[in-house]
């Protein structure tokens, strides 16, 4: 090419190459209580996607489900105990400080504004949560603020009858996880993780039946449950 013909991507009308940015995982949940399913999911995503950190954000007043059995403060304390010592994991209590329902869109918007373009957000969720996403408040706007990273979960599949969800996935699915740090237009990535059939519901049920959730939750979390006699009749563990 003659030296005076110097075309840039801008002059050719193409999008400029995006700069890779650090990725921050956003792990919302009720965490009633936090368990190894949550922790392993966050760890595997942090490693496979190269996340700079994962923020655990307990929902104070979840809009889509029965209200938790324990207070938001107790759930946040259990998260703090569970993640202590992992330099990648951080507790973020912003939803405890807000009034009304804890909408994920508000949390993402707040985080996105605080980052001022210095990092990209990845909203992390299991397949069960993603299957219900079209009922979330302002769900179509989630991708304005974050990528969505969906993990496999035992017993959870995409509902084949939800055409809206299917179209959402097909339209925004990324072809490669390598796109996450560089692609300014947010997309959806589905990641397979180690299948751990652990749920907070089963943990609460086993405690109610007088069984221990030992080896399903970190020991410190179990100690906290016992000390505060959460989920009924647990003090003997
Ligand atoms: P509950 O049984 O009370 O509904 P849960 O175990 O599903 O609770 P949540 O706090 O509701 O836990 O989940 C927070 C997030 O973690 C959700 O996106 C959920 O899909 C995901 N998650 C929880 N447990 C697992 C697991 N074992 N494998 C993969 N993802 C999980």
PDB file of C-alpha atoms and ligand atoms in Angstrom:
ATOM      1  CA  UNK A   1       0.000   0.000   0.000  1.00  0.00           C
ATOM      2  CA  UNK A   2       1.452   3.449  -0.876  1.00  0.00           C
ATOM      3  CA  UNK A   3       2.595   5.164   2.294  1.00  0.00           C
ATOM      4  CA  UNK A   4       0.212   8.129   1.848  1.00  0.00           C
ATOM      5  CA  UNK A   5      -2.808   5.750   1.912  1.00  0.00           C
ATOM      6  CA  UNK A   6      -2.976   5.010   5.587  1.00  0.00           C
ATOM      7  CA  UNK A   7      -6.399   3.626   6.494  1.00  0.00           C
ATOM      8  CA  UNK A   8      -7.420   3.088  10.088  1.00  0.00           C
ATOM      9  CA  UNK A   9     -10.414   1.061  11.175  1.00  0.00           C
ATOM     10  CA  UNK A  10     -12.095   4.389  12.048  1.00  0.00           C
ATOM     11  CA  UNK A  11     -11.686   5.844   8.546  1.00  0.00           C
ATOM     12  CA  UNK A  12     -13.037   2.610   7.073  1.00  0.00           C
ATOM     13  CA  UNK A  13     -16.111   2.824   9.310  1.00  0.00           C
ATOM     14  CA  UNK A  14     -15.280  -0.332  11.279  1.00  0.00           C
ATOM     15  CA  UNK A  15     -15.455  -0.562  15.062  1.00  0.00           C
ATOM     16  CA  UNK A  16     -11.992   0.036  16.554  1.00  0.00           C
ATOM     17  CA  UNK A  17     -10.357  -3.030  18.122  1.00  0.00           C
ATOM     18  CA  UNK A  18     -11.589  -3.218  21.710  1.00  0.00           C
ATOM     19  CA  UNK A  19      -9.109  -3.083  24.552  1.00  0.00           C
ATOM     20  CA  UNK A  20      -9.183  -6.116  26.854  1.00  0.00           C
ATOM     21  CA  UNK A  21     -10.450  -5.105  30.259  1.00  0.00           C
ATOM     22  CA  UNK A  22     -10.338  -6.950  33.588  1.00  0.00           C
ATOM     23  CA  UNK A  23     -13.483  -8.985  34.256  1.00  0.00           C
ATOM     24  CA  UNK A  24     -15.375  -8.777  37.531  1.00  0.00           C
ATOM     25  CA  UNK A  25     -17.785 -11.577  38.404  1.00  0.00           C
ATOM     26  CA  UNK A  26     -21.050 -10.626  40.095  1.00  0.00           C
ATOM     27  CA  UNK A  27     -22.481 -13.520  42.072  1.00  0.00           C
ATOM     28  CA  UNK A  28     -25.930 -12.630  43.367  1.00  0.00           C
ATOM     29  CA  UNK A  29     -27.965 -15.013  45.472  1.00  0.00           C
ATOM     30  CA  UNK A  30     -30.048 -15.492  48.554  1.00  0.00           C
ATOM     31  CA  UNK A  31     -27.259 -17.549  50.157  1.00  0.00           C
ATOM     32  CA  UNK A  32     -29.664 -19.020  52.725  1.00  0.00           C
ATOM     33  CA  UNK A  33     -27.129 -20.500  53.469  1.00  0.00           C
ATOM     34  CA  UNK A  34     -24.093 -20.202  51.185  1.00  0.00           C
ATOM     35  CA  UNK A  35     -22.755 -23.670  50.255  1.00  0.00           C
ATOM     36  CA  UNK A  36     -20.022 -25.395  48.269  1.00  0.00           C
ATOM     37  CA  UNK A  37     -22.156 -25.287  45.087  1.00  0.00           C
ATOM     38  CA  UNK A  38     -21.857 -21.484  45.117  1.00  0.00           C
ATOM     39  CA  UNK A  39     -18.197 -21.434  46.086  1.00  0.00           C
ATOM     40  CA  UNK A  40     -17.068 -24.031  43.564  1.00  0.00           C
ATOM     41  CA  UNK A  41     -19.038 -22.328  40.793  1.00  0.00           C
ATOM     42  CA  UNK A  42     -17.371 -18.976  41.539  1.00  0.00           C
ATOM     43  CA  UNK A  43     -13.909 -20.553  41.789  1.00  0.00           C
ATOM     44  CA  UNK A  44     -14.214 -22.474  38.521  1.00  0.00           C
ATOM     45  CA  UNK A  45     -15.514 -19.413  36.668  1.00  0.00           C
ATOM     46  CA  UNK A  46     -12.773 -17.231  38.128  1.00  0.00           C
ATOM     47  CA  UNK A  47     -10.149 -19.692  36.885  1.00  0.00           C
ATOM     48  CA  UNK A  48     -11.614 -20.571  33.496  1.00  0.00           C
ATOM     49  CA  UNK A  49     -12.585 -17.013  32.528  1.00  0.00           C
ATOM     50  CA  UNK A  50      -9.681 -15.253  34.265  1.00  0.00           C
ATOM     51  CA  UNK A  51     -11.906 -13.114  36.496  1.00  0.00           C
ATOM     52  CA  UNK A  52     -10.014 -10.481  38.468  1.00  0.00           C
ATOM     53  CA  UNK A  53     -12.481 -10.905  41.343  1.00  0.00           C
ATOM     54  CA  UNK A  54     -15.890 -12.299  42.216  1.00  0.00           C
ATOM     55  CA  UNK A  55     -18.278 -10.160  44.243  1.00  0.00           C
ATOM     56  CA  UNK A  56     -20.778 -12.073  46.336  1.00  0.00           C
ATOM     57  CA  UNK A  57     -23.866  -9.895  46.680  1.00  0.00           C
ATOM     58  CA  UNK A  58     -26.508 -11.272  49.062  1.00  0.00           C
ATOM     59  CA  UNK A  59     -30.024 -10.290  48.104  1.00  0.00           C
ATOM     60  CA  UNK A  60     -31.712  -8.473  50.993  1.00  0.00           C
ATOM     61  CA  UNK A  61     -35.304  -8.781  49.751  1.00  0.00           C
ATOM     62  CA  UNK A  62     -35.429 -11.130  46.750  1.00  0.00           C
ATOM     63  CA  UNK A  63     -38.357 -10.268  44.480  1.00  0.00           C
ATOM     64  CA  UNK A  64     -38.839 -13.681  42.805  1.00  0.00           C
ATOM     65  CA  UNK A  65     -39.175 -16.162  45.614  1.00  0.00           C
ATOM     66  CA  UNK A  66     -40.279 -16.801  49.177  1.00  0.00           C
ATOM     67  CA  UNK A  67     -38.480 -14.580  51.634  1.00  0.00           C
ATOM     68  CA  UNK A  68     -35.362 -16.160  53.183  1.00  0.00           C
ATOM     69  CA  UNK A  69     -35.521 -17.937  56.569  1.00  0.00           C
ATOM     70  CA  UNK A  70     -32.655 -15.892  57.977  1.00  0.00           C
ATOM     71  CA  UNK A  71     -31.972 -12.167  58.053  1.00  0.00           C
ATOM     72  CA  UNK A  72     -29.989 -10.450  55.330  1.00  0.00           C
ATOM     73  CA  UNK A  73     -27.321  -9.631  57.904  1.00  0.00           C
ATOM     74  CA  UNK A  74     -26.989 -13.269  58.954  1.00  0.00           C
ATOM     75  CA  UNK A  75     -26.735 -14.391  55.320  1.00  0.00           C
ATOM     76  CA  UNK A  76     -24.077 -11.761  54.631  1.00  0.00           C
ATOM     77  CA  UNK A  77     -22.165 -12.921  57.731  1.00  0.00           C
ATOM     78  CA  UNK A  78     -22.243 -16.505  56.460  1.00  0.00           C
ATOM     79  CA  UNK A  79     -20.927 -15.335  53.073  1.00  0.00           C
ATOM     80  CA  UNK A  80     -18.117 -13.443  54.815  1.00  0.00           C
ATOM     81  CA  UNK A  81     -17.161 -16.576  56.770  1.00  0.00           C
ATOM     82  CA  UNK A  82     -17.310 -18.759  53.665  1.00  0.00           C
ATOM     83  CA  UNK A  83     -15.126 -16.574  51.455  1.00  0.00           C
ATOM     84  CA  UNK A  84     -12.573 -15.516  54.091  1.00  0.00           C
ATOM     85  CA  UNK A  85      -9.053 -16.280  52.933  1.00  0.00           C
ATOM     86  CA  UNK A  86      -9.836 -16.343  49.205  1.00  0.00           C
ATOM     87  CA  UNK A  87      -8.193 -13.238  47.711  1.00  0.00           C
ATOM     88  CA  UNK A  88     -10.433 -13.424  44.604  1.00  0.00           C
ATOM     89  CA  UNK A  89     -13.683 -13.327  46.544  1.00  0.00           C
ATOM     90  CA  UNK A  90     -15.255 -10.154  47.980  1.00  0.00           C
ATOM     91  CA  UNK A  91     -18.481  -9.540  49.911  1.00  0.00           C
ATOM     92  CA  UNK A  92     -20.594  -6.643  48.622  1.00  0.00           C
ATOM     93  CA  UNK A  93     -23.475  -5.621  50.900  1.00  0.00           C
ATOM     94  CA  UNK A  94     -24.982  -2.937  48.673  1.00  0.00           C
ATOM     95  CA  UNK A  95     -28.356  -4.697  48.440  1.00  0.00           C
ATOM     96  CA  UNK A  96     -28.610  -4.687  52.250  1.00  0.00           C
ATOM     97  CA  UNK A  97     -28.261  -0.934  52.215  1.00  0.00           C
ATOM     98  CA  UNK A  98     -31.093  -0.342  49.721  1.00  0.00           C
ATOM     99  CA  UNK A  99     -34.798  -0.141  50.535  1.00  0.00           C
ATOM    100  CA  UNK A 100     -37.403  -2.256  48.756  1.00  0.00           C
ATOM    101  CA  UNK A 101     -36.869  -5.260  46.532  1.00  0.00           C
ATOM    102  CA  UNK A 102     -33.285  -6.147  45.598  1.00  0.00           C
ATOM    103  CA  UNK A 103     -33.334  -5.857  41.834  1.00  0.00           C
ATOM    104  CA  UNK A 104     -30.243  -7.125  40.024  1.00  0.00           C
ATOM    105  CA  UNK A 105     -30.582  -4.396  37.385  1.00  0.00           C
ATOM    106  CA  UNK A 106     -30.088  -1.707  40.077  1.00  0.00           C
ATOM    107  CA  UNK A 107     -27.016  -3.511  41.420  1.00  0.00           C
ATOM    108  CA  UNK A 108     -25.447  -3.892  37.975  1.00  0.00           C
ATOM    109  CA  UNK A 109     -26.158  -0.287  37.046  1.00  0.00           C
ATOM    110  CA  UNK A 110     -24.557   0.931  40.276  1.00  0.00           C
ATOM    111  CA  UNK A 111     -21.469  -1.258  39.786  1.00  0.00           C
ATOM    112  CA  UNK A 112     -21.171  -0.338  36.104  1.00  0.00           C
ATOM    113  CA  UNK A 113     -21.245   3.383  36.861  1.00  0.00           C
ATOM    114  CA  UNK A 114     -18.619   2.981  39.588  1.00  0.00           C
ATOM    115  CA  UNK A 115     -16.229   1.184  37.239  1.00  0.00           C
ATOM    116  CA  UNK A 116     -16.131   4.083  34.755  1.00  0.00           C
ATOM    117  CA  UNK A 117     -15.151   1.778  31.904  1.00  0.00           C
ATOM    118  CA  UNK A 118     -12.087   0.340  33.690  1.00  0.00           C
ATOM    119  CA  UNK A 119     -13.460  -3.231  33.904  1.00  0.00           C
ATOM    120  CA  UNK A 120     -16.309  -5.313  32.488  1.00  0.00           C
ATOM    121  CA  UNK A 121     -18.913  -7.029  34.632  1.00  0.00           C
ATOM    122  CA  UNK A 122     -19.970 -10.668  34.268  1.00  0.00           C
ATOM    123  CA  UNK A 123     -23.240 -11.553  35.963  1.00  0.00           C
ATOM    124  CA  UNK A 124     -22.795 -15.170  37.083  1.00  0.00           C
ATOM    125  CA  UNK A 125     -25.790 -17.449  37.473  1.00  0.00           C
ATOM    126  CA  UNK A 126     -26.791 -21.087  37.371  1.00  0.00           C
ATOM    127  CA  UNK A 127     -29.014 -22.480  34.632  1.00  0.00           C
ATOM    128  CA  UNK A 128     -32.031 -22.542  36.992  1.00  0.00           C
ATOM    129  CA  UNK A 129     -31.734 -18.792  37.529  1.00  0.00           C
ATOM    130  CA  UNK A 130     -31.240 -18.129  33.811  1.00  0.00           C
ATOM    131  CA  UNK A 131     -34.327 -20.211  33.003  1.00  0.00           C
ATOM    132  CA  UNK A 132     -36.397 -17.671  34.945  1.00  0.00           C
ATOM    133  CA  UNK A 133     -34.633 -14.511  33.810  1.00  0.00           C
ATOM    134  CA  UNK A 134     -37.462 -13.254  31.592  1.00  0.00           C
ATOM    135  CA  UNK A 135     -39.505 -12.641  34.744  1.00  0.00           C
ATOM    136  CA  UNK A 136     -36.830 -10.368  36.251  1.00  0.00           C
ATOM    137  CA  UNK A 137     -37.389  -6.638  36.617  1.00  0.00           C
ATOM    138  CA  UNK A 138     -36.124  -4.844  33.436  1.00  0.00           C
ATOM    139  CA  UNK A 139     -34.426  -8.048  32.301  1.00  0.00           C
ATOM    140  CA  UNK A 140     -33.923  -6.821  28.735  1.00  0.00           C
ATOM    141  CA  UNK A 141     -31.618  -4.097  30.120  1.00  0.00           C
ATOM    142  CA  UNK A 142     -29.242  -6.434  31.987  1.00  0.00           C
ATOM    143  CA  UNK A 143     -26.898  -6.680  28.980  1.00  0.00           C
ATOM    144  CA  UNK A 144     -26.462  -2.902  28.991  1.00  0.00           C
ATOM    145  CA  UNK A 145     -24.346  -3.281  32.109  1.00  0.00           C
ATOM    146  CA  UNK A 146     -22.834  -6.786  32.104  1.00  0.00           C
ATOM    147  CA  UNK A 147     -22.152  -9.976  30.234  1.00  0.00           C
ATOM    148  CA  UNK A 148     -24.247 -12.875  31.500  1.00  0.00           C
ATOM    149  CA  UNK A 149     -22.346 -16.076  32.316  1.00  0.00           C
ATOM    150  CA  UNK A 150     -24.585 -19.100  32.836  1.00  0.00           C
ATOM    151  CA  UNK A 151     -23.323 -22.326  34.392  1.00  0.00           C
ATOM    152  CA  UNK A 152     -24.691 -25.816  34.141  1.00  0.00           C
ATOM    153  CA  UNK A 153     -26.435 -27.095  37.281  1.00  0.00           C
ATOM    154  CA  UNK A 154     -27.722 -30.605  38.044  1.00  0.00           C
ATOM    155  CA  UNK A 155     -31.457 -30.814  37.448  1.00  0.00           C
ATOM    156  CA  UNK A 156     -31.628 -27.481  35.611  1.00  0.00           C
ATOM    157  CA  UNK A 157     -32.138 -27.087  31.868  1.00  0.00           C
ATOM    158  CA  UNK A 158     -33.310 -24.344  29.566  1.00  0.00           C
ATOM    159  CA  UNK A 159     -37.088 -24.604  29.283  1.00  0.00           C
ATOM    160  CA  UNK A 160     -37.678 -25.583  25.652  1.00  0.00           C
ATOM    161  CA  UNK A 161     -41.094 -23.874  25.625  1.00  0.00           C
ATOM    162  CA  UNK A 162     -39.784 -20.383  26.457  1.00  0.00           C
ATOM    163  CA  UNK A 163     -39.377 -18.898  22.985  1.00  0.00           C
ATOM    164  CA  UNK A 164     -38.508 -15.450  24.359  1.00  0.00           C
ATOM    165  CA  UNK A 165     -35.641 -16.869  26.387  1.00  0.00           C
ATOM    166  CA  UNK A 166     -34.496 -18.948  23.455  1.00  0.00           C
ATOM    167  CA  UNK A 167     -34.414 -15.895  21.181  1.00  0.00           C
ATOM    168  CA  UNK A 168     -32.546 -13.903  23.853  1.00  0.00           C
ATOM    169  CA  UNK A 169     -29.908 -16.629  24.060  1.00  0.00           C
ATOM    170  CA  UNK A 170     -29.581 -17.099  20.297  1.00  0.00           C
ATOM    171  CA  UNK A 171     -29.285 -13.355  19.689  1.00  0.00           C
ATOM    172  CA  UNK A 172     -26.652 -12.678  22.305  1.00  0.00           C
ATOM    173  CA  UNK A 173     -24.704 -15.920  22.668  1.00  0.00           C
ATOM    174  CA  UNK A 174     -20.948 -15.408  22.400  1.00  0.00           C
ATOM    175  CA  UNK A 175     -19.018 -17.881  20.284  1.00  0.00           C
ATOM    176  CA  UNK A 176     -15.946 -17.897  22.502  1.00  0.00           C
ATOM    177  CA  UNK A 177     -15.181 -17.018  26.128  1.00  0.00           C
ATOM    178  CA  UNK A 178     -12.193 -15.047  24.813  1.00  0.00           C
ATOM    179  CA  UNK A 179     -14.691 -12.400  23.724  1.00  0.00           C
ATOM    180  CA  UNK A 180     -15.657 -11.541  27.306  1.00  0.00           C
ATOM    181  CA  UNK A 181     -12.747  -9.202  28.112  1.00  0.00           C
ATOM    182  CA  UNK A 182     -12.668  -7.537  24.694  1.00  0.00           C
ATOM    183  CA  UNK A 183     -16.236  -7.276  23.510  1.00  0.00           C
ATOM    184  CA  UNK A 184     -17.850  -3.976  24.508  1.00  0.00           C
ATOM    185  CA  UNK A 185     -21.272  -5.202  23.432  1.00  0.00           C
ATOM    186  CA  UNK A 186     -22.280  -7.558  26.218  1.00  0.00           C
ATOM    187  CA  UNK A 187     -23.282 -11.125  25.451  1.00  0.00           C
ATOM    188  CA  UNK A 188     -24.191 -14.453  27.030  1.00  0.00           C
ATOM    189  CA  UNK A 189     -21.718 -17.254  27.689  1.00  0.00           C
ATOM    190  CA  UNK A 190     -22.663 -20.739  28.896  1.00  0.00           C
ATOM    191  CA  UNK A 191     -19.969 -22.542  30.860  1.00  0.00           C
ATOM    192  CA  UNK A 192     -19.958 -26.147  31.953  1.00  0.00           C
ATOM    193  CA  UNK A 193     -18.766 -26.638  35.532  1.00  0.00           C
ATOM    194  CA  UNK A 194     -18.328 -29.571  37.893  1.00  0.00           C
ATOM    195  CA  UNK A 195     -21.796 -30.858  38.720  1.00  0.00           C
ATOM    196  CA  UNK A 196     -22.482 -30.483  42.433  1.00  0.00           C
ATOM    197  CA  UNK A 197     -26.049 -31.330  43.316  1.00  0.00           C
ATOM    198  CA  UNK A 198     -26.152 -29.055  46.348  1.00  0.00           C
ATOM    199  CA  UNK A 199     -28.893 -26.538  47.048  1.00  0.00           C
ATOM    200  CA  UNK A 200     -29.721 -24.303  49.984  1.00  0.00           C
ATOM    201  CA  UNK A 201     -33.237 -25.766  49.950  1.00  0.00           C
ATOM    202  CA  UNK A 202     -31.902 -29.283  50.555  1.00  0.00           C
ATOM    203  CA  UNK A 203     -29.576 -27.974  53.272  1.00  0.00           C
ATOM    204  CA  UNK A 204     -32.456 -26.228  55.071  1.00  0.00           C
ATOM    205  CA  UNK A 205     -34.583 -29.357  54.729  1.00  0.00           C
ATOM    206  CA  UNK A 206     -31.895 -31.651  56.083  1.00  0.00           C
ATOM    207  CA  UNK A 207     -31.384 -29.361  59.088  1.00  0.00           C
ATOM    208  CA  UNK A 208     -35.121 -29.310  59.722  1.00  0.00           C
ATOM    209  CA  UNK A 209     -35.050 -33.130  59.761  1.00  0.00           C
ATOM    210  CA  UNK A 210     -32.165 -33.115  62.227  1.00  0.00           C
ATOM    211  CA  UNK A 211     -29.455 -34.085  59.703  1.00  0.00           C
ATOM    212  CA  UNK A 212     -26.195 -32.248  59.353  1.00  0.00           C
ATOM    213  CA  UNK A 213     -25.128 -30.379  56.188  1.00  0.00           C
ATOM    214  CA  UNK A 214     -21.516 -31.118  57.107  1.00  0.00           C
ATOM    215  CA  UNK A 215     -19.355 -31.375  53.942  1.00  0.00           C
ATOM    216  CA  UNK A 216     -21.967 -29.388  51.987  1.00  0.00           C
ATOM    217  CA  UNK A 217     -21.130 -26.050  53.608  1.00  0.00           C
ATOM    218  CA  UNK A 218     -17.825 -24.710  54.965  1.00  0.00           C
ATOM    219  CA  UNK A 219     -17.223 -25.639  58.625  1.00  0.00           C
ATOM    220  CA  UNK A 220     -17.321 -21.966  59.662  1.00  0.00           C
ATOM    221  CA  UNK A 221     -20.762 -21.608  58.113  1.00  0.00           C
ATOM    222  CA  UNK A 222     -21.969 -24.720  59.922  1.00  0.00           C
ATOM    223  CA  UNK A 223     -20.611 -23.328  63.201  1.00  0.00           C
ATOM    224  CA  UNK A 224     -22.503 -20.083  62.587  1.00  0.00           C
ATOM    225  CA  UNK A 225     -25.710 -21.998  61.837  1.00  0.00           C
ATOM    226  CA  UNK A 226     -25.331 -23.931  65.085  1.00  0.00           C
ATOM    227  CA  UNK A 227     -24.395 -20.915  67.213  1.00  0.00           C
ATOM    228  CA  UNK A 228     -27.464 -19.001  66.052  1.00  0.00           C
ATOM    229  CA  UNK A 229     -29.702 -22.050  65.911  1.00  0.00           C
ATOM    230  CA  UNK A 230     -30.705 -21.265  62.313  1.00  0.00           C
ATOM    231  CA  UNK A 231     -33.069 -23.424  60.277  1.00  0.00           C
ATOM    232  CA  UNK A 232     -34.283 -25.008  63.555  1.00  0.00           C
ATOM    233  CA  UNK A 233     -32.807 -27.596  65.890  1.00  0.00           C
ATOM    234  CA  UNK A 234     -29.210 -27.538  64.700  1.00  0.00           C
ATOM    235  CA  UNK A 235     -27.328 -26.893  67.914  1.00  0.00           C
ATOM    236  CA  UNK A 236     -26.232 -30.511  68.386  1.00  0.00           C
ATOM    237  CA  UNK A 237     -23.928 -30.407  65.330  1.00  0.00           C
TER     238      UNK A 237
HETATM  239  P1  LIG B   1     -32.376 -22.245  47.113  1.00  0.00           P
HETATM  240  O1  LIG B   1     -32.314 -23.732  47.139  1.00  0.00           O
HETATM  241  O2  LIG B   1     -32.767 -21.605  48.412  1.00  0.00           O
HETATM  242  O3  LIG B   1     -33.183 -21.716  45.941  1.00  0.00           O
HETATM  243  P2  LIG B   1     -29.759 -22.090  45.863  1.00  0.00           P
HETATM  244  O4  LIG B   1     -28.970 -23.234  46.376  1.00  0.00           O
HETATM  245  O5  LIG B   1     -30.310 -22.195  44.476  1.00  0.00           O
HETATM  246  O6  LIG B   1     -30.897 -21.694  46.895  1.00  0.00           O
HETATM  247  P3  LIG B   1     -29.146 -19.292  45.567  1.00  0.00           P
HETATM  248  O7  LIG B   1     -28.539 -18.438  46.624  1.00  0.00           O
HETATM  249  O8  LIG B   1     -30.554 -19.100  45.238  1.00  0.00           O
HETATM  250  O9  LIG B   1     -28.848 -20.821  45.999  1.00  0.00           O
HETATM  251  O10 LIG B   1     -28.272 -19.271  44.235  1.00  0.00           O
HETATM  252  C1  LIG B   1     -27.424 -18.218  43.858  1.00  0.00           C
HETATM  253  C2  LIG B   1     -26.858 -18.542  42.483  1.00  0.00           C
HETATM  254  O11 LIG B   1     -26.025 -19.694  42.554  1.00  0.00           O
HETATM  255  C3  LIG B   1     -27.935 -18.869  41.437  1.00  0.00           C
HETATM  256  O12 LIG B   1     -27.551 -18.293  40.202  1.00  0.00           O
HETATM  257  C4  LIG B   1     -27.896 -20.384  41.354  1.00  0.00           C
HETATM  258  O13 LIG B   1     -28.290 -20.853  40.090  1.00  0.00           O
HETATM  259  C5  LIG B   1     -26.430 -20.668  41.600  1.00  0.00           C
HETATM  260  N1  LIG B   1     -26.198 -21.978  42.211  1.00  0.00           N
HETATM  261  C6  LIG B   1     -26.541 -22.359  43.464  1.00  0.00           C
HETATM  262  N2  LIG B   1     -26.164 -23.624  43.701  1.00  0.00           N
HETATM  263  C7  LIG B   1     -25.568 -24.069  42.566  1.00  0.00           C
HETATM  264  C8  LIG B   1     -24.982 -25.333  42.184  1.00  0.00           C
HETATM  265  N3  LIG B   1     -24.955 -26.369  43.017  1.00  0.00           N
HETATM  266  N4  LIG B   1     -24.467 -25.434  40.924  1.00  0.00           N
HETATM  267  C9  LIG B   1     -24.503 -24.370  40.073  1.00  0.00           C
HETATM  268  N5  LIG B   1     -25.056 -23.163  40.384  1.00  0.00           N
HETATM  269  C10 LIG B   1     -25.584 -23.012  41.604  1.00  0.00           C
END
